């Protein structure tokens, strides 16, 4: 039961000329609650919903990473190991090794698994795309794929992103590079049947539609609302909506709050499914994650979590961060190498962002 203080960025302050000696002469310290067993210090224990993280098998092999994960999170999402192209190697050739390894880790550690993702334009395998199936052949194969995957992890995967990123921000269907759009006259009906195929195999798994920029783009939200209405009218199952939440410290808070409230108007479960908050918003090569930046970051986490807390309790499914520690973030490849978007630093120490997340919880 110990608390300790962490010196944050003292050398950066000195180096940047912002620092002058404090009156007391003591070292500047920021208290970060650090008793993982204490409810008010631990996001997993404090939250009344699941706290998830995107993980990779490579990272799971590090003891420090695995410990951080089981201490602070209750649920995992495979960052890529459960996507179609990683499992479906040929029509009758399924590679389960990586997904099994991850699901086994969760079982051993008493964690839930959110399945990501059954149908995503970006992860159709090349062999499938080059076959140029007509709509009937396309659908019978995807149906079999969904059935086999959901069957294999039945009872172990609590929820699935059945479809991911089918809309543009303005609400039109994504057409570019989208095999579903290119094959079906009525893509929404096809997606509805995909939800039904998953439901038929595992009636207990919660089924989600997942996308990005949902709380920012009213056009996309409108399209999602129409999808839900149509599914409900036509008898296709759907339990929840996910917004990935790859946002920035500068993303307008009112827009986020209003968008989230609007999403919750669907009455479905709401998943913040891939949360990370970029700090190096202008992709500056000389960006420094100064204490002032860390403080802004913590505020952004606090606000987002508190907005989530304000939706009805029975609609809170989970908040999932897209990674655990900054050294594993996809954004260092996809955005900028100097990016620090997560709750733990490169040495798995809690950041002020973690504290912000804690503060946002009810
Ligand atoms: C990303 C992963 O983080 C990368 O490691 C991978 O190479 C590409 O996909 N939206 C999604 C996620 O739904 O699956 C994406 O994950 C990030 C954007």
mmCIF file of C-alpha atoms and ligand atoms in Angstrom:
data_model
loop_
_atom_site.group_PDB
_atom_site.id
_atom_site.type_symbol
_atom_site.label_atom_id
_atom_site.label_comp_id
_atom_site.label_asym_id
_atom_site.label_seq_id
_atom_site.Cartn_x
_atom_site.Cartn_y
_atom_site.Cartn_z
ATOM 1 C CA UNK A 1 0.000 0.000 0.000
ATOM 2 C CA UNK A 2 2.536 2.560 -0.959
ATOM 3 C CA UNK A 3 2.212 5.836 -2.718
ATOM 4 C CA UNK A 4 5.097 7.402 -4.464
ATOM 5 C CA UNK A 5 5.730 10.576 -6.304
ATOM 6 C CA UNK A 6 7.058 10.823 -9.784
ATOM 7 C CA UNK A 7 9.256 13.602 -11.049
ATOM 8 C CA UNK A 8 7.916 14.708 -14.345
ATOM 9 C CA UNK A 9 9.911 16.397 -17.010
ATOM 10 C CA UNK A 10 12.145 18.415 -14.705
ATOM 11 C CA UNK A 11 14.983 18.329 -17.187
ATOM 12 C CA UNK A 12 12.654 19.421 -19.947
ATOM 13 C CA UNK A 13 11.555 22.401 -17.940
ATOM 14 C CA UNK A 14 15.126 23.381 -17.199
ATOM 15 C CA UNK A 15 16.111 22.830 -20.814
ATOM 16 C CA UNK A 16 13.293 24.953 -22.135
ATOM 17 C CA UNK A 17 14.060 27.822 -19.819
ATOM 18 C CA UNK A 18 10.576 27.660 -18.284
ATOM 19 C CA UNK A 19 11.807 26.588 -14.935
ATOM 20 C CA UNK A 20 13.015 28.783 -12.154
ATOM 21 C CA UNK A 21 13.792 27.491 -8.676
ATOM 22 C CA UNK A 22 10.745 26.924 -6.527
ATOM 23 C CA UNK A 23 10.369 28.919 -3.351
ATOM 24 C CA UNK A 24 10.658 25.898 -1.145
ATOM 25 C CA UNK A 25 13.623 24.554 -3.067
ATOM 26 C CA UNK A 26 11.918 21.186 -3.294
ATOM 27 C CA UNK A 27 11.749 19.080 -6.412
ATOM 28 C CA UNK A 28 8.569 19.600 -8.412
ATOM 29 C CA UNK A 29 6.561 16.453 -8.125
ATOM 30 C CA UNK A 30 3.199 15.376 -9.428
ATOM 31 C CA UNK A 31 1.312 12.908 -7.324
ATOM 32 C CA UNK A 32 0.050 10.026 -9.390
ATOM 33 C CA UNK A 33 -2.135 7.660 -7.390
ATOM 34 C CA UNK A 34 -0.334 4.387 -7.528
ATOM 35 C CA UNK A 35 -1.939 1.749 -5.420
ATOM 36 C CA UNK A 36 -3.239 -0.732 -7.969
ATOM 37 C CA UNK A 37 -5.355 -2.485 -5.327
ATOM 38 C CA UNK A 38 -7.170 0.633 -4.246
ATOM 39 C CA UNK A 39 -10.446 1.242 -6.009
ATOM 40 C CA UNK A 40 -10.058 4.988 -6.339
ATOM 41 C CA UNK A 41 -6.551 4.646 -7.816
ATOM 42 C CA UNK A 42 -7.299 2.040 -10.466
ATOM 43 C CA UNK A 43 -9.414 2.639 -13.566
ATOM 44 C CA UNK A 44 -10.430 -1.028 -13.825
ATOM 45 C CA UNK A 45 -11.621 -1.154 -10.226
ATOM 46 C CA UNK A 46 -13.238 2.257 -10.187
ATOM 47 C CA UNK A 47 -15.189 2.019 -13.454
ATOM 48 C CA UNK A 48 -18.674 0.521 -13.468
ATOM 49 C CA UNK A 49 -18.119 -0.678 -17.024
ATOM 50 C CA UNK A 50 -15.307 -2.585 -18.710
ATOM 51 C CA UNK A 51 -11.964 -0.993 -19.429
ATOM 52 C CA UNK A 52 -10.434 -2.474 -22.552
ATOM 53 C CA UNK A 53 -7.144 -2.224 -24.407
ATOM 54 C CA UNK A 54 -6.055 -3.170 -27.890
ATOM 55 C CA UNK A 55 -3.224 -5.656 -27.553
ATOM 56 C CA UNK A 56 -0.802 -7.577 -29.733
ATOM 57 C CA UNK A 57 0.672 -11.008 -29.033
ATOM 58 C CA UNK A 58 4.141 -9.569 -29.428
ATOM 59 C CA UNK A 59 3.514 -7.173 -26.563
ATOM 60 C CA UNK A 60 1.797 -9.831 -24.430
ATOM 61 C CA UNK A 61 5.051 -11.747 -24.304
ATOM 62 C CA UNK A 62 6.535 -8.974 -22.122
ATOM 63 C CA UNK A 63 5.854 -9.592 -18.433
ATOM 64 C CA UNK A 64 5.767 -5.890 -17.658
ATOM 65 C CA UNK A 65 3.213 -5.296 -20.370
ATOM 66 C CA UNK A 66 1.077 -8.262 -19.309
ATOM 67 C CA UNK A 67 1.146 -7.134 -15.689
ATOM 68 C CA UNK A 68 0.113 -3.614 -16.574
ATOM 69 C CA UNK A 69 -2.680 -4.990 -18.693
ATOM 70 C CA UNK A 70 -4.182 -7.315 -16.101
ATOM 71 C CA UNK A 71 -3.861 -4.735 -13.344
ATOM 72 C CA UNK A 72 -5.615 -1.898 -15.109
ATOM 73 C CA UNK A 73 -7.862 -3.462 -17.763
ATOM 74 C CA UNK A 74 -10.679 -6.000 -17.750
ATOM 75 C CA UNK A 75 -11.068 -6.592 -21.476
ATOM 76 C CA UNK A 76 -8.895 -6.866 -24.575
ATOM 77 C CA UNK A 77 -9.311 -6.293 -28.300
ATOM 78 C CA UNK A 78 -6.855 -7.801 -30.773
ATOM 79 C CA UNK A 79 -5.120 -4.924 -32.538
ATOM 80 C CA UNK A 80 -4.977 -6.995 -35.733
ATOM 81 C CA UNK A 81 -4.822 -10.709 -34.922
ATOM 82 C CA UNK A 82 -8.572 -11.281 -35.313
ATOM 83 C CA UNK A 83 -9.056 -9.384 -38.550
ATOM 84 C CA UNK A 84 -10.111 -11.319 -41.611
ATOM 85 C CA UNK A 85 -6.823 -11.163 -43.529
ATOM 86 C CA UNK A 86 -4.953 -12.480 -40.499
ATOM 87 C CA UNK A 87 -7.206 -15.510 -40.038
ATOM 88 C CA UNK A 88 -8.573 -16.364 -43.470
ATOM 89 C CA UNK A 89 -5.692 -17.584 -45.575
ATOM 90 C CA UNK A 90 -7.715 -19.405 -48.235
ATOM 91 C CA UNK A 91 -11.292 -20.516 -48.705
ATOM 92 C CA UNK A 92 -10.768 -23.549 -46.474
ATOM 93 C CA UNK A 93 -7.608 -22.414 -44.787
ATOM 94 C CA UNK A 94 -7.931 -20.730 -41.416
ATOM 95 C CA UNK A 95 -4.931 -19.716 -39.334
ATOM 96 C CA UNK A 96 -6.119 -19.634 -35.758
ATOM 97 C CA UNK A 97 -2.750 -19.549 -34.012
ATOM 98 C CA UNK A 98 -2.499 -15.839 -33.212
ATOM 99 C CA UNK A 99 -6.147 -15.348 -32.295
ATOM 100 C CA UNK A 100 -6.116 -18.489 -30.130
ATOM 101 C CA UNK A 101 -3.030 -17.285 -28.291
ATOM 102 C CA UNK A 102 -4.704 -14.011 -27.467
ATOM 103 C CA UNK A 103 -8.012 -15.544 -26.417
ATOM 104 C CA UNK A 104 -6.111 -18.027 -24.223
ATOM 105 C CA UNK A 105 -4.295 -15.159 -22.539
ATOM 106 C CA UNK A 106 -7.625 -13.552 -21.731
ATOM 107 C CA UNK A 107 -9.079 -16.794 -20.374
ATOM 108 C CA UNK A 108 -6.032 -17.433 -18.196
ATOM 109 C CA UNK A 109 -6.162 -13.919 -16.837
ATOM 110 C CA UNK A 110 -9.898 -13.721 -16.386
ATOM 111 C CA UNK A 111 -10.320 -10.972 -18.962
ATOM 112 C CA UNK A 112 -13.038 -10.492 -21.554
ATOM 113 C CA UNK A 113 -12.379 -10.329 -25.296
ATOM 114 C CA UNK A 114 -14.073 -7.934 -27.694
ATOM 115 C CA UNK A 115 -13.856 -9.367 -31.227
ATOM 116 C CA UNK A 116 -12.546 -6.982 -33.865
ATOM 117 C CA UNK A 117 -13.652 -7.219 -36.623
ATOM 118 C CA UNK A 118 -15.681 -9.628 -38.767
ATOM 119 C CA UNK A 119 -16.274 -7.522 -41.887
ATOM 120 C CA UNK A 120 -13.989 -4.588 -42.710
ATOM 121 C CA UNK A 121 -13.285 -3.381 -46.233
ATOM 122 C CA UNK A 122 -9.616 -2.993 -45.346
ATOM 123 C CA UNK A 123 -9.066 -6.589 -44.271
ATOM 124 C CA UNK A 124 -10.530 -8.734 -47.028
ATOM 125 C CA UNK A 125 -7.700 -11.128 -47.940
ATOM 126 C CA UNK A 126 -6.101 -10.727 -51.357
ATOM 127 C CA UNK A 127 -7.069 -14.247 -52.474
ATOM 128 C CA UNK A 128 -10.710 -13.333 -51.777
ATOM 129 C CA UNK A 129 -10.601 -10.000 -53.584
ATOM 130 C CA UNK A 130 -8.924 -11.417 -56.659
ATOM 131 C CA UNK A 131 -11.549 -14.163 -56.971
ATOM 132 C CA UNK A 132 -14.128 -11.575 -58.077
ATOM 133 C CA UNK A 133 -17.058 -13.500 -56.665
ATOM 134 C CA UNK A 134 -20.584 -12.628 -57.666
ATOM 135 C CA UNK A 135 -22.868 -11.596 -54.835
ATOM 136 C CA UNK A 136 -24.130 -15.109 -54.069
ATOM 137 C CA UNK A 137 -20.651 -16.683 -54.010
ATOM 138 C CA UNK A 138 -19.311 -13.718 -52.019
ATOM 139 C CA UNK A 139 -22.009 -13.982 -49.403
ATOM 140 C CA UNK A 140 -21.893 -17.747 -48.951
ATOM 141 C CA UNK A 141 -18.159 -17.561 -48.290
ATOM 142 C CA UNK A 142 -18.376 -14.638 -45.881
ATOM 143 C CA UNK A 143 -21.256 -16.375 -44.097
ATOM 144 C CA UNK A 144 -19.089 -19.461 -43.600
ATOM 145 C CA UNK A 145 -16.220 -17.284 -42.391
ATOM 146 C CA UNK A 146 -18.416 -15.529 -39.824
ATOM 147 C CA UNK A 147 -19.901 -18.830 -38.650
ATOM 148 C CA UNK A 148 -16.544 -20.500 -38.180
ATOM 149 C CA UNK A 149 -14.959 -17.585 -36.344
ATOM 150 C CA UNK A 150 -17.909 -16.910 -34.057
ATOM 151 C CA UNK A 151 -18.281 -20.642 -33.356
ATOM 152 C CA UNK A 152 -14.632 -21.065 -32.447
ATOM 153 C CA UNK A 153 -14.724 -18.261 -29.887
ATOM 154 C CA UNK A 154 -18.272 -18.752 -28.685
ATOM 155 C CA UNK A 155 -18.444 -18.066 -24.956
ATOM 156 C CA UNK A 156 -14.923 -16.628 -25.016
ATOM 157 C CA UNK A 157 -15.489 -13.516 -27.113
ATOM 158 C CA UNK A 158 -18.246 -11.497 -25.459
ATOM 159 C CA UNK A 159 -18.884 -9.075 -28.310
ATOM 160 C CA UNK A 160 -18.067 -8.510 -31.969
ATOM 161 C CA UNK A 161 -17.584 -5.574 -34.251
ATOM 162 C CA UNK A 162 -19.557 -7.231 -37.017
ATOM 163 C CA UNK A 163 -19.020 -4.392 -39.455
ATOM 164 C CA UNK A 164 -16.388 -1.667 -39.323
ATOM 165 C CA UNK A 165 -16.168 1.638 -41.212
ATOM 166 C CA UNK A 166 -18.831 1.240 -43.884
ATOM 167 C CA UNK A 167 -19.805 4.928 -44.043
ATOM 168 C CA UNK A 168 -18.064 8.121 -45.075
ATOM 169 C CA UNK A 169 -18.289 11.029 -42.655
ATOM 170 C CA UNK A 170 -21.028 12.613 -44.770
ATOM 171 C CA UNK A 171 -23.172 9.508 -44.377
ATOM 172 C CA UNK A 172 -22.780 8.021 -47.836
ATOM 173 C CA UNK A 173 -21.548 4.442 -48.117
ATOM 174 C CA UNK A 174 -17.798 4.050 -48.508
ATOM 175 C CA UNK A 175 -17.269 2.919 -52.071
ATOM 176 C CA UNK A 176 -13.538 3.100 -52.686
ATOM 177 C CA UNK A 177 -11.737 -0.195 -52.109
ATOM 178 C CA UNK A 178 -14.845 -1.620 -50.525
ATOM 179 C CA UNK A 179 -15.561 -5.120 -51.836
ATOM 180 C CA UNK A 180 -19.029 -5.146 -50.290
ATOM 181 C CA UNK A 181 -20.044 -1.900 -51.972
ATOM 182 C CA UNK A 182 -18.668 -3.155 -55.259
ATOM 183 C CA UNK A 183 -20.595 -6.438 -55.067
ATOM 184 C CA UNK A 184 -24.014 -5.724 -53.566
ATOM 185 C CA UNK A 185 -26.818 -3.542 -54.812
ATOM 186 C CA UNK A 186 -28.055 -3.186 -51.255
ATOM 187 C CA UNK A 187 -24.963 -3.297 -49.022
ATOM 188 C CA UNK A 188 -26.917 -2.466 -45.845
ATOM 189 C CA UNK A 189 -29.050 -5.572 -46.268
ATOM 190 C CA UNK A 190 -25.895 -7.650 -46.731
ATOM 191 C CA UNK A 191 -24.484 -6.240 -43.480
ATOM 192 C CA UNK A 192 -27.786 -6.971 -41.776
ATOM 193 C CA UNK A 193 -27.509 -10.611 -42.811
ATOM 194 C CA UNK A 194 -23.930 -10.697 -41.488
ATOM 195 C CA UNK A 195 -25.215 -9.588 -38.079
ATOM 196 C CA UNK A 196 -27.854 -12.324 -38.279
ATOM 197 C CA UNK A 197 -25.243 -14.988 -39.163
ATOM 198 C CA UNK A 198 -23.215 -14.023 -36.094
ATOM 199 C CA UNK A 199 -26.293 -13.971 -33.845
ATOM 200 C CA UNK A 200 -27.403 -17.424 -35.003
ATOM 201 C CA UNK A 201 -24.106 -18.950 -33.880
ATOM 202 C CA UNK A 202 -23.656 -17.105 -30.569
ATOM 203 C CA UNK A 203 -26.880 -15.519 -29.302
ATOM 204 C CA UNK A 204 -25.082 -14.203 -26.205
ATOM 205 C CA UNK A 205 -22.450 -12.163 -28.018
ATOM 206 C CA UNK A 206 -23.185 -8.456 -28.249
ATOM 207 C CA UNK A 207 -23.046 -7.266 -31.844
ATOM 208 C CA UNK A 208 -21.662 -3.833 -32.743
ATOM 209 C CA UNK A 209 -21.377 -1.505 -35.671
ATOM 210 C CA UNK A 210 -18.069 0.379 -35.318
ATOM 211 C CA UNK A 211 -16.721 3.468 -37.079
ATOM 212 C CA UNK A 212 -14.499 6.515 -36.551
ATOM 213 C CA UNK A 213 -15.397 10.209 -36.176
ATOM 214 C CA UNK A 214 -18.903 9.222 -35.149
ATOM 215 C CA UNK A 215 -19.295 11.902 -32.500
ATOM 216 C CA UNK A 216 -17.808 14.532 -34.821
ATOM 217 C CA UNK A 217 -19.683 13.773 -38.037
ATOM 218 C CA UNK A 218 -23.433 14.258 -37.885
ATOM 219 C CA UNK A 219 -23.814 12.852 -41.410
ATOM 220 C CA UNK A 220 -22.230 9.587 -40.333
ATOM 221 C CA UNK A 221 -24.371 9.468 -37.208
ATOM 222 C CA UNK A 222 -27.473 9.976 -39.318
ATOM 223 C CA UNK A 223 -26.474 7.073 -41.548
ATOM 224 C CA UNK A 224 -25.859 4.910 -38.497
ATOM 225 C CA UNK A 225 -29.242 5.813 -37.102
ATOM 226 C CA UNK A 226 -30.847 4.813 -40.393
ATOM 227 C CA UNK A 227 -28.935 1.552 -40.359
ATOM 228 C CA UNK A 228 -30.199 0.794 -36.853
ATOM 229 C CA UNK A 229 -33.768 1.702 -37.809
ATOM 230 C CA UNK A 230 -33.630 -0.477 -40.866
ATOM 231 C CA UNK A 231 -32.114 -3.413 -38.975
ATOM 232 C CA UNK A 232 -34.823 -3.127 -36.343
ATOM 233 C CA UNK A 233 -37.575 -2.867 -38.935
ATOM 234 C CA UNK A 234 -36.247 -5.799 -40.959
ATOM 235 C CA UNK A 235 -35.440 -8.031 -37.982
ATOM 236 C CA UNK A 236 -31.650 -7.929 -38.104
ATOM 237 C CA UNK A 237 -29.943 -7.951 -34.695
ATOM 238 C CA UNK A 238 -27.729 -5.131 -33.419
ATOM 239 C CA UNK A 239 -26.790 -4.388 -29.814
ATOM 240 C CA UNK A 240 -24.335 -1.563 -29.920
ATOM 241 C CA UNK A 241 -22.514 1.246 -31.659
ATOM 242 C CA UNK A 242 -18.810 1.971 -31.387
ATOM 243 C CA UNK A 243 -16.937 5.174 -32.031
ATOM 244 C CA UNK A 244 -13.236 4.567 -32.327
ATOM 245 C CA UNK A 245 -12.285 7.917 -30.713
ATOM 246 C CA UNK A 246 -8.951 8.540 -32.377
ATOM 247 C CA UNK A 247 -9.042 12.217 -31.440
ATOM 248 C CA UNK A 248 -6.680 15.015 -30.425
ATOM 249 C CA UNK A 249 -6.202 17.229 -27.384
ATOM 250 C CA UNK A 250 -7.559 20.013 -29.561
ATOM 251 C CA UNK A 251 -10.772 18.226 -30.597
ATOM 252 C CA UNK A 252 -13.739 20.370 -29.623
ATOM 253 C CA UNK A 253 -15.222 19.124 -26.380
ATOM 254 C CA UNK A 254 -18.764 20.328 -26.954
ATOM 255 C CA UNK A 255 -18.824 18.545 -30.273
ATOM 256 C CA UNK A 256 -17.695 15.348 -28.582
ATOM 257 C CA UNK A 257 -20.235 15.685 -25.786
ATOM 258 C CA UNK A 258 -23.151 16.455 -28.088
ATOM 259 C CA UNK A 259 -22.193 13.721 -30.536
ATOM 260 C CA UNK A 260 -21.978 11.159 -27.773
ATOM 261 C CA UNK A 261 -25.373 12.181 -26.413
ATOM 262 C CA UNK A 262 -26.782 11.884 -29.912
ATOM 263 C CA UNK A 263 -25.257 8.400 -30.350
ATOM 264 C CA UNK A 264 -26.785 7.345 -27.052
ATOM 265 C CA UNK A 265 -30.166 8.462 -28.405
ATOM 266 C CA UNK A 266 -30.120 5.167 -30.325
ATOM 267 C CA UNK A 267 -30.763 3.393 -27.015
ATOM 268 C CA UNK A 268 -28.043 0.866 -27.881
ATOM 269 C CA UNK A 269 -24.854 -0.007 -26.021
ATOM 270 C CA UNK A 270 -22.133 2.554 -26.672
ATOM 271 C CA UNK A 271 -18.474 1.557 -26.970
ATOM 272 C CA UNK A 272 -15.583 3.999 -27.038
ATOM 273 C CA UNK A 273 -13.693 1.357 -28.907
ATOM 274 C CA UNK A 274 -10.218 2.580 -29.879
ATOM 275 C CA UNK A 275 -9.489 5.575 -27.696
ATOM 276 C CA UNK A 276 -6.237 7.434 -28.109
ATOM 277 C CA UNK A 277 -5.641 11.166 -27.933
ATOM 278 C CA UNK A 278 -2.922 12.705 -30.066
ATOM 279 C CA UNK A 279 -0.857 15.444 -28.461
ATOM 280 C CA UNK A 280 1.502 16.310 -31.326
ATOM 281 C CA UNK A 281 -1.375 17.727 -33.315
ATOM 282 C CA UNK A 282 0.763 19.525 -35.896
ATOM 283 C CA UNK A 283 3.163 16.619 -36.385
ATOM 284 C CA UNK A 284 6.148 18.685 -35.276
ATOM 285 C CA UNK A 285 9.512 16.981 -35.519
ATOM 286 C CA UNK A 286 10.761 18.900 -32.484
ATOM 287 C CA UNK A 287 7.644 18.278 -30.411
ATOM 288 C CA UNK A 288 8.283 17.856 -26.676
ATOM 289 C CA UNK A 289 5.713 16.312 -24.348
ATOM 290 C CA UNK A 290 6.169 18.987 -21.698
ATOM 291 C CA UNK A 291 4.337 18.937 -18.372
ATOM 292 C CA UNK A 292 1.973 21.578 -19.755
ATOM 293 C CA UNK A 293 1.156 19.244 -22.638
ATOM 294 C CA UNK A 294 0.737 16.338 -20.251
ATOM 295 C CA UNK A 295 -1.723 18.411 -18.239
ATOM 296 C CA UNK A 296 -3.796 19.246 -21.343
ATOM 297 C CA UNK A 297 -3.732 15.587 -22.250
ATOM 298 C CA UNK A 298 -5.001 14.576 -18.807
ATOM 299 C CA UNK A 299 -7.845 17.093 -19.136
ATOM 300 C CA UNK A 300 -8.861 15.648 -22.484
ATOM 301 C CA UNK A 301 -9.009 12.149 -21.017
ATOM 302 C CA UNK A 302 -10.945 13.425 -17.997
ATOM 303 C CA UNK A 303 -13.500 15.204 -20.171
ATOM 304 C CA UNK A 304 -14.053 12.304 -22.552
ATOM 305 C CA UNK A 305 -14.494 9.832 -19.711
ATOM 306 C CA UNK A 306 -16.875 12.173 -17.896
ATOM 307 C CA UNK A 307 -18.962 12.662 -21.072
ATOM 308 C CA UNK A 308 -19.168 8.891 -21.368
ATOM 309 C CA UNK A 309 -20.259 8.679 -17.743
ATOM 310 C CA UNK A 310 -23.150 10.992 -18.500
ATOM 311 C CA UNK A 311 -24.888 8.567 -20.875
ATOM 312 C CA UNK A 312 -27.390 6.160 -19.284
ATOM 313 C CA UNK A 313 -25.621 3.558 -17.162
ATOM 314 C CA UNK A 314 -27.220 0.600 -18.945
ATOM 315 C CA UNK A 315 -25.773 1.796 -22.272
ATOM 316 C CA UNK A 316 -22.169 1.895 -21.073
ATOM 317 C CA UNK A 317 -20.445 -1.069 -22.631
ATOM 318 C CA UNK A 318 -16.739 -0.225 -22.303
ATOM 319 C CA UNK A 319 -14.014 2.275 -22.947
ATOM 320 C CA UNK A 320 -11.156 0.639 -24.836
ATOM 321 C CA UNK A 321 -7.823 2.394 -25.347
ATOM 322 C CA UNK A 322 -5.999 1.575 -28.588
ATOM 323 C CA UNK A 323 -2.874 0.285 -26.906
ATOM 324 C CA UNK A 324 -1.488 0.364 -23.374
ATOM 325 C CA UNK A 325 1.852 2.184 -23.368
ATOM 326 C CA UNK A 326 3.039 4.917 -25.710
ATOM 327 C CA UNK A 327 5.833 2.739 -27.097
ATOM 328 C CA UNK A 328 3.241 0.405 -28.632
ATOM 329 C CA UNK A 329 0.949 2.974 -30.233
ATOM 330 C CA UNK A 330 0.114 2.580 -33.913
ATOM 331 C CA UNK A 331 0.263 6.391 -34.144
ATOM 332 C CA UNK A 332 4.057 6.453 -34.043
ATOM 333 C CA UNK A 333 3.920 4.753 -37.448
ATOM 334 C CA UNK A 334 0.704 6.235 -38.769
ATOM 335 C CA UNK A 335 0.877 9.782 -37.410
ATOM 336 C CA UNK A 336 4.240 10.918 -36.062
ATOM 337 C CA UNK A 337 7.142 9.209 -34.242
ATOM 338 C CA UNK A 338 6.863 11.817 -31.478
ATOM 339 C CA UNK A 339 3.424 10.874 -30.276
ATOM 340 C CA UNK A 340 2.340 10.042 -26.721
ATOM 341 C CA UNK A 341 -1.360 9.238 -26.912
ATOM 342 C CA UNK A 342 -1.952 6.618 -24.204
ATOM 343 C CA UNK A 343 -2.210 6.195 -20.429
ATOM 344 C CA UNK A 344 1.222 4.626 -19.769
ATOM 345 C CA UNK A 345 4.632 5.916 -20.829
ATOM 346 C CA UNK A 346 7.338 3.976 -22.657
ATOM 347 C CA UNK A 347 8.455 2.391 -19.363
ATOM 348 C CA UNK A 348 4.917 1.440 -18.319
ATOM 349 C CA UNK A 349 4.655 4.190 -15.726
ATOM 350 C CA UNK A 350 1.251 5.747 -15.272
ATOM 351 C CA UNK A 351 0.962 9.131 -16.917
ATOM 352 C CA UNK A 352 -1.056 12.135 -15.876
ATOM 353 C CA UNK A 353 -3.444 11.032 -18.595
ATOM 354 C CA UNK A 354 -4.196 7.987 -16.430
ATOM 355 C CA UNK A 355 -5.058 10.287 -13.600
ATOM 356 C CA UNK A 356 -7.284 12.313 -15.908
ATOM 357 C CA UNK A 357 -9.100 9.128 -16.894
ATOM 358 C CA UNK A 358 -9.574 8.280 -13.206
ATOM 359 C CA UNK A 359 -10.940 11.743 -12.458
ATOM 360 C CA UNK A 360 -13.465 11.450 -15.245
ATOM 361 C CA UNK A 361 -14.954 8.285 -13.746
ATOM 362 C CA UNK A 362 -17.989 8.635 -11.502
HETATM 363 C C1 LIG B 1 -4.881 -0.532 -36.999
HETATM 364 C C2 LIG B 1 -3.813 -1.165 -36.137
HETATM 365 O O1 LIG B 1 -3.593 -0.396 -35.003
HETATM 366 C C3 LIG B 1 -2.544 -1.315 -36.918
HETATM 367 O O2 LIG B 1 -1.579 -2.003 -36.137
HETATM 368 C C4 LIG B 1 -2.856 -2.074 -38.186
HETATM 369 O O3 LIG B 1 -1.751 -2.251 -38.940
HETATM 370 C C5 LIG B 1 -3.907 -1.332 -39.004
HETATM 371 O O4 LIG B 1 -5.047 -1.208 -38.214
HETATM 372 N N1 LIG B 1 -9.455 1.636 -37.166
HETATM 373 C C6 LIG B 1 -9.615 0.327 -36.817
HETATM 374 C C7 LIG B 1 -8.440 -0.459 -36.359
HETATM 375 O O5 LIG B 1 -10.739 -0.172 -36.769
HETATM 376 O O6 LIG B 1 -8.559 -1.806 -36.689
HETATM 377 C C8 LIG B 1 -7.170 0.120 -36.891
HETATM 378 O O7 LIG B 1 -6.092 -0.596 -36.323
HETATM 379 C C9 LIG B 1 -7.083 1.583 -36.586
HETATM 380 C C10 LIG B 1 -8.191 2.330 -37.245
#
